[in-house]
Coordinates of C-alpha atoms in Angstrom, one line a residue:
Chain A
X967 CA 6.3 5.4 30.0
X968 CA 6.0 8.8 28.3
X969 CA 8.1 11.7 27.3
X970 CA 7.0 15.3 28.1
X971 CA 8.1 18.2 25.9
X972 CA 7.8 21.4 27.7
X973 CA 8.8 25.1 27.8
X974 CA 10.2 25.9 24.3
X975 CA 8.2 27.8 21.8
X976 CA 9.0 25.0 19.4
X977 CA 7.6 22.1 21.4
X978 CA 5.4 20.9 18.5
X979 CA 8.4 20.9 16.1
X980 CA 10.4 18.9 18.5
X981 CA 7.5 16.5 19.0
X982 CA 7.2 16.0 15.2
X983 CA 10.9 15.4 14.8
X984 CA 10.9 12.9 17.7
X985 CA 7.9 11.0 16.3
X986 CA 9.6 10.8 12.9
X987 CA 12.6 9.2 14.6
X988 CA 10.7 6.9 16.9
X989 CA 7.1 6.3 16.0
X990 CA 6.5 4.1 19.1
X991 CA 7.4 6.7 21.7
X992 CA 4.5 8.1 23.8
X993 CA 5.0 11.9 23.5
X994 CA 3.1 14.5 25.4
X995 CA 3.4 18.2 24.7
X996 CA 2.8 20.5 27.7
X997 CA 0.2 21.5 28.9
X998 CA -1.4 18.3 27.6
X999 CA 0.6 16.1 29.8
X1000 CA -2.1 13.5 30.5
X1001 CA -1.7 11.3 33.5
X1002 CA 1.2 12.8 35.5
X1003 CA 2.4 9.3 36.6
X1004 CA 3.2 8.3 33.0
X1005 CA 5.9 10.9 32.5
X1006 CA 9.4 9.4 32.8
X1007 CA 11.4 11.8 30.7
X1008 CA 11.2 15.6 30.0
X1009 CA 12.8 17.6 27.2
X1010 CA 12.7 21.1 28.6
X1011 CA 13.6 24.7 27.9
X1012 CA 12.7 27.0 30.7
X1013 CA 9.6 25.2 32.0
X1014 CA 7.3 27.1 34.3
X1015 CA 8.6 27.1 37.9
X1016 CA 7.3 24.2 40.0
X1017 CA 5.8 22.2 37.1
X1018 CA 8.5 19.5 36.8
X1019 CA 8.1 18.4 40.4
X1020 CA 4.4 17.5 39.7
X1021 CA 5.6 14.4 37.8
X1022 CA 6.3 11.8 40.5
X1023 CA 8.0 9.2 38.2
X1024 CA 10.3 11.6 36.3
X1025 CA 13.7 9.9 35.8
X1026 CA 15.6 12.2 33.5
X1027 CA 15.5 15.8 32.2
X1028 CA 17.1 16.7 28.8
X1029 CA 17.9 20.4 28.3
X1030 CA 17.2 21.8 24.9
X1031 CA 20.2 24.2 25.4
X1032 CA 23.8 23.7 26.1
X1033 CA 23.3 25.8 29.3
X1034 CA 20.9 24.7 32.0
X1035 CA 20.3 28.0 33.9
X1036 CA 16.8 27.9 32.6
X1037 CA 16.2 24.7 34.6
X1038 CA 18.3 25.3 37.7
X1039 CA 16.5 28.5 38.5
X1040 CA 13.5 26.4 39.5
X1041 CA 13.9 26.0 43.3
X1042 CA 11.7 23.0 43.3
X1043 CA 13.4 21.2 40.4
X1044 CA 13.2 17.4 41.1
X1045 CA 16.4 15.7 42.0
X1046 CA 16.8 13.6 38.8
X1047 CA 19.8 13.6 36.4
X1048 CA 19.9 16.5 33.9
X1049 CA 21.8 16.2 30.6
X1050 CA 22.8 19.3 28.6
X1051 CA 22.5 19.3 24.8
X1052 CA 25.9 19.0 23.3
X1053 CA 25.9 18.3 19.6
X1054 CA 28.2 18.7 16.6
X1055 CA 25.6 20.8 14.7
X1056 CA 25.0 23.1 17.7
X1057 CA 28.8 23.5 18.3
X1058 CA 29.5 24.1 14.6
X1059 CA 26.9 26.9 14.4
X1060 CA 28.3 28.5 17.5
X1061 CA 31.8 28.3 16.0
X1062 CA 30.5 29.9 12.8
X1063 CA 28.8 32.7 14.8
X1064 CA 32.0 33.5 16.8
X1065 CA 34.4 33.3 13.8
X1066 CA 32.0 35.6 11.8
X1067 CA 31.9 38.3 14.6
X1068 CA 35.6 38.1 15.4
X1069 CA 36.4 38.7 11.7
X1070 CA 33.6 41.4 11.4
X1071 CA 35.2 43.5 14.2
X1072 CA 38.8 42.8 13.2
X1073 CA 37.8 44.3 9.8
X1074 CA 36.1 47.2 11.5
X1075 CA 32.8 46.4 9.7
X1076 CA 30.6 48.6 12.0
X1077 CA 32.6 51.6 10.6
X1078 CA 32.5 50.4 7.0
X1079 CA 28.7 49.8 7.2
X1080 CA 28.4 53.4 8.6
X1081 CA 30.6 54.7 5.7
X1082 CA 28.4 52.8 3.3
X1083 CA 25.3 54.5 4.6
X1084 CA 27.1 57.8 4.1
X1085 CA 28.2 56.7 0.6
X1086 CA 31.8 57.4 1.6
X1087 CA 34.8 55.6 0.1
X1088 CA 37.4 55.7 2.9
X1089 CA 40.3 53.5 4.0
X1090 CA 40.6 52.9 7.7
X1091 CA 43.4 50.3 7.9
X1092 CA 42.7 47.1 9.8
X1093 CA 45.0 44.9 11.8
X1094 CA 46.1 41.6 10.3
X1095 CA 44.6 38.6 11.9
X1096 CA 47.9 37.6 13.6
X1097 CA 47.9 41.1 15.2
X1098 CA 44.6 40.5 17.1
X1099 CA 44.3 38.7 20.4
X1100 CA 41.1 36.8 20.9
X1101 CA 40.2 35.9 24.4
X1102 CA 37.8 33.0 24.8
X1103 CA 35.8 33.3 28.0
X1104 CA 34.6 29.8 28.6
X1105 CA 36.6 26.8 27.4
X1106 CA 34.0 24.1 27.2
X1107 CA 33.2 22.2 24.0
X1108 CA 32.2 25.4 22.2
X1109 CA 35.2 27.5 23.3
X1110 CA 37.6 24.8 22.4
X1111 CA 36.0 24.2 18.9
X1112 CA 36.2 28.0 18.3
X1113 CA 39.9 28.0 19.2
X1114 CA 40.4 25.3 16.6
X1115 CA 38.6 27.3 13.9
X1116 CA 40.4 30.6 14.7
X1117 CA 43.9 29.2 15.0
X1118 CA 44.5 28.5 11.3
X1119 CA 43.4 32.1 10.4
X1120 CA 46.3 33.4 12.4
X1121 CA 44.6 35.0 15.5
X1122 CA 46.5 35.0 18.8
X1123 CA 44.4 33.0 21.2
X1124 CA 44.0 33.0 25.0
X1125 CA 41.3 31.4 27.1
X1126 CA 39.8 31.7 30.5
X1127 CA 37.8 29.1 32.5
X1128 CA 36.8 28.2 36.0
X1129 CA 39.3 25.3 36.2
X1130 CA 42.6 25.1 34.4
X1131 CA 42.4 23.8 30.8
X1132 CA 45.2 22.9 28.4
X1133 CA 44.4 23.5 24.7
X1134 CA 47.1 23.5 22.0
X1135 CA 47.8 27.0 20.7
X1136 CA 45.8 28.7 23.4
X1137 CA 47.2 30.5 26.4
X1138 CA 45.0 29.2 29.2
X1139 CA 44.1 31.1 32.3
X1140 CA 41.9 29.9 35.2
X1141 CA 40.1 31.3 38.1
X1142 CA 39.3 34.8 39.5
X1143 CA 43.0 35.3 40.4
X1144 CA 44.1 35.1 36.7
X1145 CA 41.2 37.0 35.2
X1146 CA 43.0 40.3 35.2
X1147 CA 46.0 38.9 33.3
X1148 CA 43.7 37.3 30.8
X1149 CA 41.7 40.4 30.2
X1150 CA 44.7 42.8 29.9
X1151 CA 45.9 40.9 26.8
X1152 CA 42.5 40.3 25.2
X1153 CA 41.4 42.5 22.3
X1154 CA 38.3 40.6 21.3
X1155 CA 36.5 38.9 24.2
X1156 CA 34.3 36.0 22.9
X1157 CA 32.1 34.7 25.7
X1158 CA 30.4 31.3 25.9
X1159 CA 30.3 31.0 29.7
X1160 CA 27.5 29.2 31.4
X1161 CA 25.2 31.3 33.6
X1162 CA 25.8 30.4 37.2
X1163 CA 25.6 32.3 40.5
X1164 CA 29.3 33.0 40.0
X1165 CA 29.1 34.3 36.5
X1166 CA 25.9 36.3 36.7
X1167 CA 26.7 39.9 35.8
X1168 CA 30.4 39.1 35.2
X1169 CA 30.5 41.3 32.0
X1170 CA 30.2 44.6 33.7
X1171 CA 32.0 48.0 33.4
X1172 CA 34.8 46.9 35.7
X1173 CA 35.6 43.9 33.5
X1174 CA 35.3 45.9 30.2
X1175 CA 37.7 48.5 31.5
X1176 CA 40.3 45.8 32.1
X1177 CA 40.3 44.6 28.5
X1178 CA 43.1 45.1 26.1
X1179 CA 45.3 47.2 28.5
X1180 CA 48.6 46.5 26.8
X1181 CA 49.8 45.8 23.3
X1182 CA 46.7 46.4 21.2
X1183 CA 47.5 47.0 17.5
X1184 CA 46.8 50.7 16.7
X1185 CA 44.5 49.7 13.8
X1186 CA 42.0 48.1 16.2
X1187 CA 40.4 51.2 17.8
X1188 CA 39.5 49.5 21.1
X1189 CA 38.4 46.2 22.7
X1190 CA 35.5 44.3 21.4
X1191 CA 32.9 42.2 23.2
X1192 CA 31.1 39.2 21.7
X1193 CA 28.5 37.5 24.0
X1194 CA 27.0 34.3 22.8
X1195 CA 26.7 32.7 26.2
X1196 CA 23.7 34.0 28.3
X1197 CA 22.2 37.4 28.7
X1198 CA 22.4 37.1 32.5
X1199 CA 26.2 37.3 32.2
X1200 CA 26.1 40.9 31.0
X1201 CA 25.1 44.2 32.5
X1202 CA 23.7 46.0 29.5
X1203 CA 23.8 49.5 31.0
X1204 CA 27.5 49.0 31.6
X1205 CA 28.1 47.9 28.0
X1206 CA 26.4 51.0 26.7
X1207 CA 28.4 53.2 29.2
X1208 CA 31.7 51.6 28.2
X1209 CA 30.9 52.0 24.5
X1210 CA 30.1 55.7 24.9
X1211 CA 33.1 56.3 27.1
X1212 CA 35.3 54.8 24.4
X1213 CA 36.4 51.9 26.7
X1214 CA 34.8 49.4 24.4
X1215 CA 35.0 49.8 20.6
X1216 CA 32.2 47.5 19.5
X1217 CA 30.0 44.6 20.5
X1218 CA 28.1 41.7 19.0
X1219 CA 25.4 40.4 21.3
X1220 CA 23.3 37.4 20.7
X1221 CA 21.9 37.2 24.3
X1222 CA 20.2 39.7 26.5
X1223 CA 19.1 40.3 30.1
X1224 CA 15.5 40.2 28.8
X1225 CA 14.7 38.1 25.7
X1226 CA 13.3 39.1 23.3
X1227 CA 15.3 42.3 23.6
X1228 CA 12.7 45.0 24.4
X1229 CA 11.9 47.4 21.6
X1230 CA 13.0 50.3 23.8
X1231 CA 16.5 49.0 24.4
X1232 CA 19.2 51.5 23.1
X1233 CA 21.3 48.5 22.0
X1234 CA 19.1 48.2 18.9
X1235 CA 20.3 51.5 17.5
X1236 CA 23.8 51.8 18.8
X1237 CA 26.1 52.2 15.7
X1238 CA 28.8 49.9 17.2
X1239 CA 26.5 47.1 18.4
X1240 CA 25.3 44.1 16.4
X1241 CA 22.1 42.5 17.8
X1242 CA 21.1 39.0 16.8
X1243 CA 18.1 37.2 18.2
X1244 CA 19.7 34.4 20.3
X1245 CA 20.4 32.5 17.1
X1246 CA 24.1 31.9 17.4
X1247 CA 23.5 28.2 17.8
X1248 CA 19.9 27.4 17.1
X1249 CA 19.0 23.8 17.7
X1250 CA 17.4 21.9 14.8
X1251 CA 14.5 19.8 15.9
X1252 CA 16.1 16.7 14.3
X1253 CA 19.4 17.2 16.1
X1254 CA 17.8 17.7 19.5
X1255 CA 15.4 14.7 19.0
X1256 CA 18.2 12.4 17.9
X1257 CA 20.3 13.4 21.0
X1258 CA 17.3 13.1 23.4
X1259 CA 16.5 9.6 22.1
X1260 CA 20.1 8.5 22.5
X1261 CA 20.1 9.7 26.1
X1262 CA 16.8 7.9 26.9
X1263 CA 18.2 4.7 25.4
X1264 CA 21.4 5.0 27.4
X1265 CA 19.4 5.6 30.6
X1266 CA 17.2 2.6 29.9
X1267 CA 20.2 0.4 29.2
X1268 CA 21.9 1.6 32.4
X1269 CA 24.7 3.2 30.4
X1270 CA 26.4 6.4 31.6
X1271 CA 24.6 9.6 30.4
X1272 CA 26.5 12.1 28.2
X1273 CA 27.0 15.7 29.3
X1274 CA 25.5 15.1 32.8
X1275 CA 25.0 18.3 34.7
X1276 CA 26.8 19.0 38.0
X1277 CA 24.2 21.0 39.8
X1278 CA 26.6 22.4 42.3
X1279 CA 28.8 23.8 39.5
X1280 CA 25.8 24.9 37.5
X1281 CA 26.6 23.3 34.2
Chain B
X1498 CA 70.7 53.1 -10.7
X1499 CA 67.4 54.3 -9.3
X1500 CA 64.0 53.0 -8.3
X1501 CA 60.9 54.9 -9.4
X1502 CA 57.7 54.6 -7.3
X1503 CA 54.7 55.6 -9.4
X1504 CA 50.9 55.6 -9.6
X1505 CA 49.6 54.7 -6.2
X1506 CA 48.1 57.2 -3.8
X1507 CA 50.5 55.9 -1.3
X1508 CA 53.8 56.4 -3.1
X1509 CA 55.3 58.4 -0.2
X1510 CA 54.5 55.7 2.3
X1511 CA 56.1 53.1 0.1
X1512 CA 59.1 55.3 -0.4
X1513 CA 59.5 55.8 3.4
X1514 CA 59.2 52.0 4.0
X1515 CA 61.7 51.2 1.3
X1516 CA 64.2 53.7 2.7
X1517 CA 63.8 52.3 6.2
X1518 CA 64.7 48.9 4.8
X1519 CA 67.5 50.0 2.5
X1520 CA 68.9 53.5 3.2
X1521 CA 71.4 53.3 0.3
X1522 CA 68.8 52.9 -2.4
X1523 CA 68.2 55.8 -4.8
X1524 CA 64.4 56.2 -4.7
X1525 CA 62.5 58.7 -6.9
X1526 CA 58.8 59.3 -6.4
X1527 CA 56.9 60.2 -9.6
X1528 CA 56.5 62.9 -11.0
X1529 CA 60.0 63.8 -9.5
X1530 CA 61.8 61.2 -11.5
X1531 CA 65.0 63.1 -12.1
X1532 CA 67.2 61.9 -15.0
X1533 CA 65.1 59.3 -16.9
X1534 CA 68.2 57.3 -17.7
X1535 CA 68.8 56.5 -14.0
X1536 CA 65.6 54.6 -13.6
X1537 CA 66.2 50.8 -13.6
X1538 CA 63.2 49.6 -11.5
X1539 CA 59.6 50.7 -11.1
X1540 CA 57.2 49.9 -8.3
X1541 CA 53.9 50.7 -10.0
X1542 CA 50.1 50.8 -9.5
X1543 CA 48.2 52.1 -12.5
X1544 CA 50.9 54.5 -13.8
X1545 CA 49.7 57.1 -16.3
X1546 CA 49.6 55.6 -19.8
X1547 CA 52.8 55.9 -21.8
X1548 CA 54.9 57.1 -18.9
X1549 CA 56.9 53.9 -18.2
X1550 CA 58.2 53.8 -21.8
X1551 CA 60.0 57.1 -21.2
X1552 CA 62.6 55.4 -19.1
X1553 CA 65.0 53.9 -21.6
X1554 CA 67.0 51.8 -19.0
X1555 CA 64.0 50.3 -17.2
X1556 CA 64.8 46.6 -16.4
X1557 CA 62.0 45.4 -14.1
X1558 CA 58.5 46.4 -13.0
X1559 CA 57.0 45.4 -9.7
X1560 CA 53.3 45.5 -9.4
X1561 CA 51.8 46.9 -6.1
X1562 CA 48.9 44.5 -6.6
X1563 CA 48.4 40.8 -7.1
X1564 CA 46.7 41.7 -10.4
X1565 CA 48.5 43.5 -13.2
X1566 CA 45.6 44.7 -15.3
X1567 CA 46.4 48.2 -14.2
X1568 CA 49.8 47.8 -16.0
X1569 CA 48.9 45.8 -19.0
X1570 CA 46.2 48.3 -20.1
X1571 CA 49.1 50.6 -21.2
X1572 CA 49.6 49.8 -24.9
X1573 CA 53.1 51.2 -24.8
X1574 CA 54.2 49.3 -21.7
X1575 CA 57.9 48.6 -22.1
X1576 CA 58.8 45.0 -22.8
X1577 CA 60.6 44.2 -19.4
X1578 CA 59.7 41.6 -16.9
X1579 CA 56.8 42.3 -14.5
X1580 CA 56.4 40.6 -11.2
X1581 CA 53.1 40.5 -9.3
X1582 CA 52.9 41.1 -5.6
X1583 CA 52.2 37.8 -3.8
X1584 CA 52.8 37.9 -0.1
X1585 CA 51.6 36.0 3.0
X1586 CA 50.2 39.1 4.6
X1587 CA 48.2 40.1 1.5
X1588 CA 47.0 36.5 1.1
X1589 CA 46.0 36.2 4.7
X1590 CA 44.0 39.5 4.5
X1591 CA 42.2 38.3 1.4
X1592 CA 41.4 35.0 3.2
X1593 CA 40.0 36.9 6.1
X1594 CA 37.8 39.0 3.9
X1595 CA 36.4 36.1 2.0
X1596 CA 35.8 33.9 5.1
X1597 CA 34.1 36.9 6.8
X1598 CA 31.7 37.5 3.9
X1599 CA 31.0 33.8 3.3
X1600 CA 30.0 33.5 6.9
X1601 CA 28.1 36.8 6.9
X1602 CA 25.8 35.7 4.1
X1603 CA 25.5 32.1 5.3
X1604 CA 24.1 33.6 8.5
X1605 CA 21.8 36.0 6.5
X1606 CA 23.3 39.0 8.2
X1607 CA 21.9 41.5 5.7
X1608 CA 18.5 40.4 6.9
X1609 CA 19.4 40.5 10.6
X1610 CA 20.9 44.0 10.2
X1611 CA 17.7 45.2 8.6
X1612 CA 15.7 43.5 11.4
X1613 CA 18.0 45.3 13.9
X1614 CA 17.2 48.7 12.3
X1615 CA 13.5 47.9 12.7
X1616 CA 14.0 46.7 16.3
X1617 CA 12.5 43.4 15.4
X1618 CA 13.4 40.1 17.2
X1619 CA 12.8 37.4 14.6
X1620 CA 14.2 34.0 13.7
X1621 CA 15.0 33.2 10.1
X1622 CA 16.7 29.9 10.2
X1623 CA 20.1 29.7 8.6
X1624 CA 21.8 26.7 6.8
X1625 CA 24.5 24.9 8.7
X1626 CA 28.0 25.5 7.1
X1627 CA 28.1 22.0 5.8
X1628 CA 24.9 22.7 3.9
X1629 CA 26.4 25.6 1.9
X1630 CA 28.4 25.2 -1.3
X1631 CA 31.1 27.8 -1.8
X1632 CA 32.4 28.2 -5.3
X1633 CA 35.8 29.8 -5.6
X1634 CA 36.2 31.5 -8.9
X1635 CA 40.0 31.7 -9.4
X1636 CA 42.2 29.1 -7.8
X1637 CA 45.5 31.0 -7.6
X1638 CA 47.4 31.5 -4.3
X1639 CA 44.4 33.4 -2.8
X1640 CA 41.7 31.0 -3.9
X1641 CA 43.7 28.0 -2.6
X1642 CA 44.4 29.6 0.7
X1643 CA 40.7 30.5 1.1
X1644 CA 39.8 26.9 0.4
X1645 CA 42.1 25.9 3.2
X1646 CA 40.5 28.3 5.6
X1647 CA 36.9 27.4 4.7
X1648 CA 37.3 23.6 4.7
X1649 CA 37.7 23.1 8.5
X1650 CA 34.5 25.2 9.0
X1651 CA 32.6 22.5 7.1
X1652 CA 31.6 24.3 3.9
X1653 CA 31.3 22.3 0.7
X1654 CA 33.9 23.6 -1.7
X1655 CA 34.3 23.8 -5.5
X1656 CA 36.6 25.9 -7.6
X1657 CA 36.8 27.1 -11.2
X1658 CA 39.9 28.2 -13.0
X1659 CA 41.3 28.7 -16.5
X1660 CA 43.5 25.6 -16.4
X1661 CA 42.7 22.4 -14.4
X1662 CA 43.9 22.5 -10.8
X1663 CA 43.9 19.8 -8.1
X1664 CA 43.3 21.0 -4.5
X1665 CA 42.4 18.6 -1.7
X1666 CA 38.8 18.9 -0.6
X1667 CA 37.9 21.1 -3.6
X1668 CA 35.9 19.9 -6.6
X1669 CA 37.9 21.5 -9.3
X1670 CA 36.4 22.7 -12.7
X1671 CA 38.3 24.3 -15.5
X1672 CA 37.6 26.2 -18.7
X1673 CA 34.5 27.7 -20.3
X1674 CA 33.1 24.3 -21.0
X1675 CA 32.8 23.4 -17.3
X1676 CA 31.6 26.8 -16.1
X1677 CA 27.9 25.9 -16.2
X1678 CA 28.4 22.8 -14.1
X1679 CA 30.5 24.8 -11.6
X1680 CA 27.9 27.5 -11.3
X1681 CA 24.9 25.2 -11.0
X1682 CA 26.2 23.8 -7.7
X1683 CA 27.5 27.0 -6.3
X1684 CA 25.5 28.8 -3.6
X1685 CA 28.1 31.5 -2.7
X1686 CA 30.4 32.6 -5.5
X1687 CA 33.7 34.0 -4.2
X1688 CA 35.7 35.6 -6.9
X1689 CA 39.4 36.4 -7.0
X1690 CA 39.9 36.1 -10.7
X1691 CA 42.5 38.3 -12.5
X1692 CA 41.2 40.8 -14.9
X1693 CA 42.1 39.8 -18.5
X1694 CA 40.4 40.3 -21.9
X1695 CA 38.8 36.9 -21.3
X1696 CA 37.4 37.6 -17.8
X1697 CA 36.3 41.2 -18.4
X1698 CA 32.5 41.4 -17.6
X1699 CA 32.3 37.7 -16.8
X1700 CA 30.1 38.4 -13.8
X1701 CA 27.0 39.4 -15.7
X1702 CA 23.3 38.6 -15.6
X1703 CA 23.7 35.4 -17.6
X1704 CA 26.3 34.1 -15.2
X1705 CA 24.3 35.1 -12.1
X1706 CA 21.2 33.3 -13.4
X1707 CA 23.1 30.1 -13.7
X1708 CA 24.2 30.1 -10.0
X1709 CA 22.8 27.6 -7.5
X1710 CA 20.4 25.9 -9.9
X1711 CA 20.2 22.6 -8.0
X1712 CA 20.2 21.5 -4.4
X1713 CA 20.4 24.8 -2.5
X1714 CA 19.4 24.5 1.2
X1715 CA 16.0 26.2 1.7
X1716 CA 17.3 28.4 4.5
X1717 CA 19.7 30.2 2.1
X1718 CA 17.2 32.3 0.2
X1719 CA 19.3 32.6 -3.0
X1720 CA 22.8 32.7 -4.5
X1721 CA 25.4 35.1 -3.2
X1722 CA 28.1 37.0 -5.0
X1723 CA 31.4 38.0 -3.4
X1724 CA 33.8 39.9 -5.7
X1725 CA 37.2 40.7 -4.3
X1726 CA 39.0 40.3 -7.6
X1727 CA 38.6 43.4 -9.9
X1728 CA 35.7 45.7 -10.7
X1729 CA 36.2 45.1 -14.4
X1730 CA 35.0 41.5 -13.9
X1731 CA 31.5 42.6 -13.0
X1732 CA 28.6 44.3 -14.8
X1733 CA 27.1 46.4 -12.0
X1734 CA 23.8 47.1 -13.7
X1735 CA 23.4 43.3 -14.1
X1736 CA 24.1 42.6 -10.4
X1737 CA 21.4 45.1 -9.4
X1738 CA 18.9 43.7 -11.9
X1739 CA 19.6 40.1 -10.6
X1740 CA 19.2 41.2 -7.0
X1741 CA 15.9 42.9 -7.7
X1742 CA 14.7 40.0 -9.8
X1743 CA 15.4 37.7 -6.9
X1744 CA 18.0 35.8 -9.0
X1745 CA 20.7 36.9 -6.6
X1746 CA 20.1 37.0 -2.8
X1747 CA 22.9 39.2 -1.7
X1748 CA 26.4 40.5 -2.6
X1749 CA 29.6 41.7 -1.0
X1750 CA 31.6 43.9 -3.4
X1751 CA 35.1 45.1 -2.7
X1752 CA 35.9 46.2 -6.3
X1753 CA 33.9 48.3 -8.8
X1754 CA 33.8 49.3 -12.4
X1755 CA 34.8 52.8 -11.3
X1756 CA 36.8 53.3 -8.2
X1757 CA 36.2 55.1 -5.9
X1758 CA 32.6 53.9 -6.3
X1759 CA 30.7 57.1 -7.5
X1760 CA 28.4 58.6 -4.8
X1761 CA 25.5 58.2 -7.2
X1762 CA 25.8 54.4 -7.5
X1763 CA 22.7 52.5 -6.3
X1764 CA 25.0 49.8 -4.9
X1765 CA 25.7 52.0 -1.8
X1766 CA 22.1 51.9 -0.6
X1767 CA 20.9 48.4 -1.7
X1768 CA 19.8 46.5 1.4
X1769 CA 21.4 43.3 0.3
X1770 CA 24.7 44.7 -0.9
X1771 CA 27.8 45.2 1.3
X1772 CA 30.3 47.8 -0.2
X1773 CA 33.9 47.9 1.0
X1774 CA 36.5 50.3 -0.5
X1775 CA 38.8 47.9 -2.2
X1776 CA 40.4 47.0 1.1
X1777 CA 40.0 43.2 1.0
X1778 CA 43.7 42.8 0.9
X1779 CA 45.4 46.1 1.4
X1780 CA 49.1 46.1 1.1
X1781 CA 51.2 47.3 4.0
X1782 CA 54.1 49.6 2.9
X1783 CA 56.5 47.3 4.8
X1784 CA 55.3 44.2 3.1
X1785 CA 55.4 45.6 -0.5
X1786 CA 58.8 47.2 0.1
X1787 CA 60.3 44.0 1.5
X1788 CA 59.0 42.1 -1.5
X1789 CA 60.2 44.7 -4.0
X1790 CA 63.7 44.7 -2.6
X1791 CA 63.9 41.0 -2.7
X1792 CA 62.9 41.0 -6.4
X1793 CA 65.5 43.6 -7.2
X1794 CA 68.2 41.6 -5.4
X1795 CA 67.2 38.5 -7.3
X1796 CA 67.2 40.4 -10.6
X1797 CA 70.7 41.8 -9.8
X1798 CA 72.0 38.4 -8.8
X1799 CA 70.6 36.8 -12.0
X1800 CA 68.3 34.6 -10.0
X1801 CA 64.8 33.7 -11.2
X1802 CA 62.1 36.3 -10.3
X1803 CA 59.1 35.3 -8.3
X1804 CA 55.5 35.5 -9.6
X1805 CA 56.6 36.6 -13.0
X1806 CA 53.7 37.8 -15.2
X1807 CA 52.9 36.0 -18.4
X1808 CA 51.7 38.9 -20.6
X1809 CA 49.8 36.7 -23.0
X1810 CA 47.8 35.1 -20.2
X1811 CA 47.4 38.5 -18.4
X1812 CA 48.5 37.5 -14.9

């Protein structure tokens, strides 16, 4: 009975952390898998296509990320349970990232950084927090925790998700048919959607044009996009066009169509774009190992798994 | 019975807002004061020295700012009550500024902005919010509201003030004799102190060296300074020396020894300094006018004034 760690650039770190927590566990780090029949569990982040099916006794896959698009894109993925990584540390980091970037753009910091470069002391006037409407796209664990953190600061909150949610202090919208109404009253769009066939490319020019159509405070010069979900959700050429057409005021992007973001991407140098290296909610090896060991224990004890993925839904 | 508006660059805006709220009020905008005997009230921000004493019937001064150092520096300031401007909108803007900059440096954003300029995709590793100790220097209305906003994000909080305070979830230190202990366990120092003879120049190299002496998380490369109080609190040459000596990791400064910050200041171009133009908590003309009219009404009705300044204490 062995655990395979596969796909991440940090496999050795994860293995070390898991060994520290459970010295007795037989851990193999891909590509040194040993006898394929031994592997019962896999901790995986974007494993090479077709590899996981080569382990005939695989019983459980644990995703290193909260999203599982990196697993589901494998057409030959074995039909075993998959659990997503949901963890208070991961969630808290995501909340910190989103609150930071919501505040950053509310305070027009791209402009103030530019003024600083020019050594110019200039007032711009910024909206008060209660004058800004933040739209949370995705109302899972992360979206809901972000709402909870933004609420006491005074922001007006709305949220959109696939199925109807009910969160205190958040105006909740659901489904394609209510997307327009959600977008029209959203000044800062903060996205934590999972990447599924339905959401791929959803952040395109058409969507960006529909943002903040009514009632935006005059001191926020235009709508803002924050994407901390997945790069596949966004069409980067459309984001750049929308920025340059003045349809979008600014953006903070943590995820990209291709990662690492290619050196040639114009996003790097756009004065109203903040680029971060997919670090909004980086997993610590200790946290992921603790979580993984708990799921393995539950599985062995026949207890229900946490955060089990619905493959049809895609998350 | 007239009101004089004096000293701010925005006197005309304040006058317009006050007129909109009370059309009957006789408002004079300096230097067009008219008959000096008419002036009973003054709304003031750094009036020229010696001017206020020329109004023999002055009964009340309302400060445009939360601090009153700009008034008390006038050695001939008439001996009438002074009220400071304390307002939910002003407080909320200050909270937004401080939470933004605490998160900004927790997430090592000066480094990530530099990496973005270099088109480099690189991980750095950042501390979790609960691994960072924020030290609030100044525990007035603003400091306390900031503690309330930072707490749910998970930060460890401590505070320092002149006299002992007690705030839930904040380790409170008071007086010179406890300053060292406060500083030694502070990773991010967020200052909202008033400027008084005792606090002038308090943020100097000696103080900065004593920050974060024990227990800093290794992913926060050094202590951070955020000053949103008054420029007179800081010695800018010392901040630059501490940054370059590696004693200070980064700084966000909203206030400066000379404002506007001179174009020649090296602070503008330091890669680990964020400069903002004293806009952490900008007053809206409506809010200051509403507050001022309330104080005048209270004064006329013989009711106690709000936020009355103790001249001996300096705030």
